[in-house]
Amino acid sequence: MRRIIKKKKFNISVLFYVICAIMIVIIIPCAANIFEDMYRINGRMSGYEEDSLYQDFIDGSYDRLLEKTEYNIGMGKEIDNNTQDYYTFADAYKKAIDYNVYVNKGESAKAEQIVKDIDNAQFNNVLFKEALENVKNTYINKGLS
C-alpha cells in the first residue's frame, strides 16, 4: 500500500516570530548600554560626592582625586568644610607634580615657590598631612637628590 505523504505548508508566521525573538535578543543589550551611559552622564552633572573623593584618597589614587576635584570645581559644586581638605590636598599634589617640571626646565625660583606653597597647606585632618609628606618625599625630596 502506498502511503500518501502530505507536504506541510511553510508557515510564515513562525518565521516572523523567530526573527522577532532574535532581534529582541540583540536589541536589549544595546539599549541597556545606551541607557546606562545616559544615567551615568546625568548622574555626574551634580559632581562627585565626598565618599568618592574619600575612596580615591584612601586608595592612593591621587591623580584620580585631582581629576575629580577639578571636575567638581568646573561644575561649580560648592566646597564645604567636610570636603575642603580633599581640594587642598589635590592642589598640593598638582603642585608637587609641577615641581619636577620647573626643576627640569631650570626655573628654580618657581620650584622654590611651589615648595613654600605646599608647606603652607593647611589641613583639618592629620591623614592629609601625612599623605602630603609622602607625596613630598616622592616628588620633591626625590628631585632634590
PDB file of C-alpha atoms in Angstrom:
ATOM      1  CA  MET A   1       0.000   0.000   0.000  1.00  0.00           C
ATOM      2  CA  ARG A   2       1.078   3.320  -0.855  1.00  0.00           C
ATOM      3  CA  ARG A   3       1.048   5.979   1.665  1.00  0.00           C
ATOM      4  CA  ILE A   4       0.429   9.430   0.607  1.00  0.00           C
ATOM      5  CA  ILE A   5       2.835  11.850   2.171  1.00  0.00           C
ATOM      6  CA  LYS A   6       1.405  15.250   2.523  1.00  0.00           C
ATOM      7  CA  LYS A   7       3.673  18.174   2.175  1.00  0.00           C
ATOM      8  CA  LYS A   8       3.379  20.542   5.071  1.00  0.00           C
ATOM      9  CA  LYS A   9       2.846  24.120   4.232  1.00  0.00           C
ATOM     10  CA  PHE A  10       5.512  26.530   5.325  1.00  0.00           C
ATOM     11  CA  ASN A  11       4.059  28.773   7.981  1.00  0.00           C
ATOM     12  CA  ILE A  12       5.430  32.299   7.541  1.00  0.00           C
ATOM     13  CA  SER A  13       4.173  33.458  10.925  1.00  0.00           C
ATOM     14  CA  VAL A  14       6.570  31.044  12.687  1.00  0.00           C
ATOM     15  CA  LEU A  15       9.455  32.534  10.732  1.00  0.00           C
ATOM     16  CA  PHE A  16       8.304  36.005  11.736  1.00  0.00           C
ATOM     17  CA  TYR A  17       8.257  35.035  15.449  1.00  0.00           C
ATOM     18  CA  VAL A  18      11.747  33.545  15.232  1.00  0.00           C
ATOM     19  CA  ILE A  19      13.124  36.679  13.565  1.00  0.00           C
ATOM     20  CA  CYS A  20      11.457  38.900  16.180  1.00  0.00           C
ATOM     21  CA  ALA A  21      12.920  36.825  19.019  1.00  0.00           C
ATOM     22  CA  ILE A  22      16.414  37.085  17.536  1.00  0.00           C
ATOM     23  CA  MET A  23      16.053  40.850  17.099  1.00  0.00           C
ATOM     24  CA  ILE A  24      14.887  41.295  20.703  1.00  0.00           C
ATOM     25  CA  VAL A  25      17.864  39.293  21.983  1.00  0.00           C
ATOM     26  CA  ILE A  26      20.169  41.590  20.003  1.00  0.00           C
ATOM     27  CA  ILE A  27      18.427  44.901  20.806  1.00  0.00           C
ATOM     28  CA  ILE A  28      18.067  44.546  24.611  1.00  0.00           C
ATOM     29  CA  PRO A  29      21.825  44.615  25.444  1.00  0.00           C
ATOM     30  CA  CYS A  30      22.378  47.549  23.068  1.00  0.00           C
ATOM     31  CA  ALA A  31      19.559  49.538  24.637  1.00  0.00           C
ATOM     32  CA  ALA A  32      20.821  48.688  28.125  1.00  0.00           C
ATOM     33  CA  ASN A  33      24.264  50.105  27.275  1.00  0.00           C
ATOM     34  CA  ILE A  34      22.750  53.301  25.903  1.00  0.00           C
ATOM     35  CA  PHE A  35      20.571  53.836  28.974  1.00  0.00           C
ATOM     36  CA  GLU A  36      23.478  53.051  31.294  1.00  0.00           C
ATOM     37  CA  ASP A  37      25.575  55.761  29.616  1.00  0.00           C
ATOM     38  CA  MET A  38      22.696  58.218  29.822  1.00  0.00           C
ATOM     39  CA  TYR A  39      22.251  57.501  33.534  1.00  0.00           C
ATOM     40  CA  ARG A  40      25.943  57.979  34.264  1.00  0.00           C
ATOM     41  CA  ILE A  41      26.084  61.272  32.361  1.00  0.00           C
ATOM     42  CA  ASN A  42      23.004  62.670  34.115  1.00  0.00           C
ATOM     43  CA  GLY A  43      24.196  61.403  37.493  1.00  0.00           C
ATOM     44  CA  ARG A  44      27.592  63.119  37.090  1.00  0.00           C
ATOM     45  CA  MET A  45      26.047  66.527  36.410  1.00  0.00           C
ATOM     46  CA  SER A  46      25.908  67.080  40.158  1.00  0.00           C
ATOM     47  CA  GLY A  47      29.622  66.336  40.617  1.00  0.00           C
ATOM     48  CA  TYR A  48      31.430  63.808  42.772  1.00  0.00           C
ATOM     49  CA  GLU A  49      30.407  63.314  46.381  1.00  0.00           C
ATOM     50  CA  GLU A  50      32.643  63.079  49.431  1.00  0.00           C
ATOM     51  CA  ASP A  51      32.585  59.265  49.532  1.00  0.00           C
ATOM     52  CA  SER A  52      34.038  59.078  46.023  1.00  0.00           C
ATOM     53  CA  LEU A  53      36.797  61.553  46.931  1.00  0.00           C
ATOM     54  CA  TYR A  54      37.476  59.644  50.147  1.00  0.00           C
ATOM     55  CA  GLN A  55      37.801  56.344  48.303  1.00  0.00           C
ATOM     56  CA  ASP A  56      40.386  57.762  45.882  1.00  0.00           C
ATOM     57  CA  PHE A  57      42.324  59.337  48.742  1.00  0.00           C
ATOM     58  CA  ILE A  58      42.395  56.111  50.780  1.00  0.00           C
ATOM     59  CA  ASP A  59      43.338  54.047  47.711  1.00  0.00           C
ATOM     60  CA  GLY A  60      46.229  56.414  46.972  1.00  0.00           C
ATOM     61  CA  SER A  61      44.739  57.321  43.583  1.00  0.00           C
ATOM     62  CA  TYR A  62      45.764  60.943  43.947  1.00  0.00           C
ATOM     63  CA  ASP A  63      45.677  61.567  40.207  1.00  0.00           C
ATOM     64  CA  ARG A  64      42.043  60.419  40.122  1.00  0.00           C
ATOM     65  CA  LEU A  65      41.309  62.571  43.188  1.00  0.00           C
ATOM     66  CA  LEU A  66      42.822  65.551  41.381  1.00  0.00           C
ATOM     67  CA  GLU A  67      40.689  64.843  38.321  1.00  0.00           C
ATOM     68  CA  LYS A  68      37.508  64.605  40.399  1.00  0.00           C
ATOM     69  CA  THR A  69      38.169  67.782  42.384  1.00  0.00           C
ATOM     70  CA  GLU A  70      38.921  69.726  39.211  1.00  0.00           C
ATOM     71  CA  TYR A  71      35.706  68.361  37.689  1.00  0.00           C
ATOM     72  CA  ASN A  72      33.724  69.478  40.739  1.00  0.00           C
ATOM     73  CA  ILE A  73      35.275  72.943  40.583  1.00  0.00           C
ATOM     74  CA  GLY A  74      34.462  73.150  36.890  1.00  0.00           C
ATOM     75  CA  MET A  75      30.862  72.107  37.571  1.00  0.00           C
ATOM     76  CA  GLY A  76      30.589  74.839  40.209  1.00  0.00           C
ATOM     77  CA  LYS A  77      29.999  72.392  43.053  1.00  0.00           C
ATOM     78  CA  GLU A  78      30.099  74.090  46.431  1.00  0.00           C
ATOM     79  CA  ILE A  79      33.071  73.129  48.591  1.00  0.00           C
ATOM     80  CA  ASP A  80      32.047  72.622  52.208  1.00  0.00           C
ATOM     81  CA  ASN A  81      34.172  72.141  55.324  1.00  0.00           C
ATOM     82  CA  ASN A  82      33.953  68.341  55.063  1.00  0.00           C
ATOM     83  CA  THR A  83      35.500  68.242  51.601  1.00  0.00           C
ATOM     84  CA  GLN A  84      37.884  71.210  51.804  1.00  0.00           C
ATOM     85  CA  ASP A  85      40.842  69.003  52.740  1.00  0.00           C
ATOM     86  CA  TYR A  86      40.410  66.916  49.588  1.00  0.00           C
ATOM     87  CA  TYR A  87      40.618  70.011  47.404  1.00  0.00           C
ATOM     88  CA  THR A  88      43.599  71.413  49.309  1.00  0.00           C
ATOM     89  CA  PHE A  89      45.401  68.080  49.076  1.00  0.00           C
ATOM     90  CA  ALA A  90      44.659  67.720  45.356  1.00  0.00           C
ATOM     91  CA  ASP A  91      46.010  71.225  44.738  1.00  0.00           C
ATOM     92  CA  ALA A  92      49.185  70.445  46.706  1.00  0.00           C
ATOM     93  CA  TYR A  93      49.558  67.163  44.797  1.00  0.00           C
ATOM     94  CA  LYS A  94      49.309  69.003  41.493  1.00  0.00           C
ATOM     95  CA  LYS A  95      51.961  71.468  42.662  1.00  0.00           C
ATOM     96  CA  ALA A  96      54.261  68.607  43.692  1.00  0.00           C
ATOM     97  CA  ILE A  97      53.996  67.186  40.183  1.00  0.00           C
ATOM     98  CA  ASP A  98      54.660  70.627  38.695  1.00  0.00           C
ATOM     99  CA  TYR A  99      57.766  70.939  40.871  1.00  0.00           C
ATOM    100  CA  ASN A 100      59.644  68.394  38.748  1.00  0.00           C
ATOM    101  CA  VAL A 101      58.655  70.251  35.585  1.00  0.00           C
ATOM    102  CA  TYR A 102      60.121  73.508  36.903  1.00  0.00           C
ATOM    103  CA  VAL A 103      63.286  71.790  38.142  1.00  0.00           C
ATOM    104  CA  ASN A 104      63.815  70.136  34.756  1.00  0.00           C
ATOM    105  CA  LYS A 105      63.328  73.466  32.997  1.00  0.00           C
ATOM    106  CA  GLY A 106      65.810  75.137  35.335  1.00  0.00           C
ATOM    107  CA  GLU A 107      63.236  77.518  36.834  1.00  0.00           C
ATOM    108  CA  SER A 108      64.381  77.178  40.434  1.00  0.00           C
ATOM    109  CA  ALA A 109      62.510  80.266  41.676  1.00  0.00           C
ATOM    110  CA  LYS A 110      59.158  78.781  40.664  1.00  0.00           C
ATOM    111  CA  ALA A 111      60.179  75.410  42.106  1.00  0.00           C
ATOM    112  CA  GLU A 112      61.042  77.024  45.451  1.00  0.00           C
ATOM    113  CA  GLN A 113      57.708  78.866  45.459  1.00  0.00           C
ATOM    114  CA  ILE A 114      55.909  75.570  44.946  1.00  0.00           C
ATOM    115  CA  VAL A 115      57.701  74.047  47.932  1.00  0.00           C
ATOM    116  CA  LYS A 116      56.643  77.031  50.058  1.00  0.00           C
ATOM    117  CA  ASP A 117      53.043  76.741  48.855  1.00  0.00           C
ATOM    118  CA  ILE A 118      52.966  73.043  49.702  1.00  0.00           C
ATOM    119  CA  ASP A 119      54.460  73.677  53.136  1.00  0.00           C
ATOM    120  CA  ASN A 120      51.796  76.335  53.807  1.00  0.00           C
ATOM    121  CA  ALA A 121      48.894  73.988  53.004  1.00  0.00           C
ATOM    122  CA  GLN A 122      46.521  73.834  55.969  1.00  0.00           C
ATOM    123  CA  PHE A 123      44.520  70.687  56.746  1.00  0.00           C
ATOM    124  CA  ASN A 124      41.889  69.861  59.352  1.00  0.00           C
ATOM    125  CA  ASN A 125      42.733  66.155  59.314  1.00  0.00           C
ATOM    126  CA  VAL A 126      46.088  64.571  60.163  1.00  0.00           C
ATOM    127  CA  LEU A 127      45.700  61.918  57.429  1.00  0.00           C
ATOM    128  CA  PHE A 128      46.043  64.584  54.759  1.00  0.00           C
ATOM    129  CA  LYS A 129      49.212  65.965  56.362  1.00  0.00           C
ATOM    130  CA  GLU A 130      50.785  62.513  56.445  1.00  0.00           C
ATOM    131  CA  ALA A 131      49.786  61.773  52.856  1.00  0.00           C
ATOM    132  CA  LEU A 132      51.190  65.121  51.736  1.00  0.00           C
ATOM    133  CA  GLU A 133      54.500  64.290  53.427  1.00  0.00           C
ATOM    134  CA  ASN A 134      54.596  61.043  51.435  1.00  0.00           C
ATOM    135  CA  VAL A 135      53.877  62.980  48.243  1.00  0.00           C
ATOM    136  CA  LYS A 136      56.639  65.459  49.085  1.00  0.00           C
ATOM    137  CA  ASN A 137      59.066  62.614  49.708  1.00  0.00           C
ATOM    138  CA  THR A 138      58.124  61.040  46.385  1.00  0.00           C
ATOM    139  CA  TYR A 139      58.109  64.102  44.117  1.00  0.00           C
ATOM    140  CA  ILE A 140      60.118  66.852  45.800  1.00  0.00           C
ATOM    141  CA  ASN A 141      62.776  65.267  48.009  1.00  0.00           C
ATOM    142  CA  LYS A 142      63.481  62.748  45.250  1.00  0.00           C
ATOM    143  CA  GLY A 143      64.059  65.667  42.881  1.00  0.00           C
ATOM    144  CA  LEU A 144      66.472  67.306  45.323  1.00  0.00           C
ATOM    145  CA  SER A 145      68.688  64.210  45.470  1.00  0.00           C
TER     146      SER A 145
END
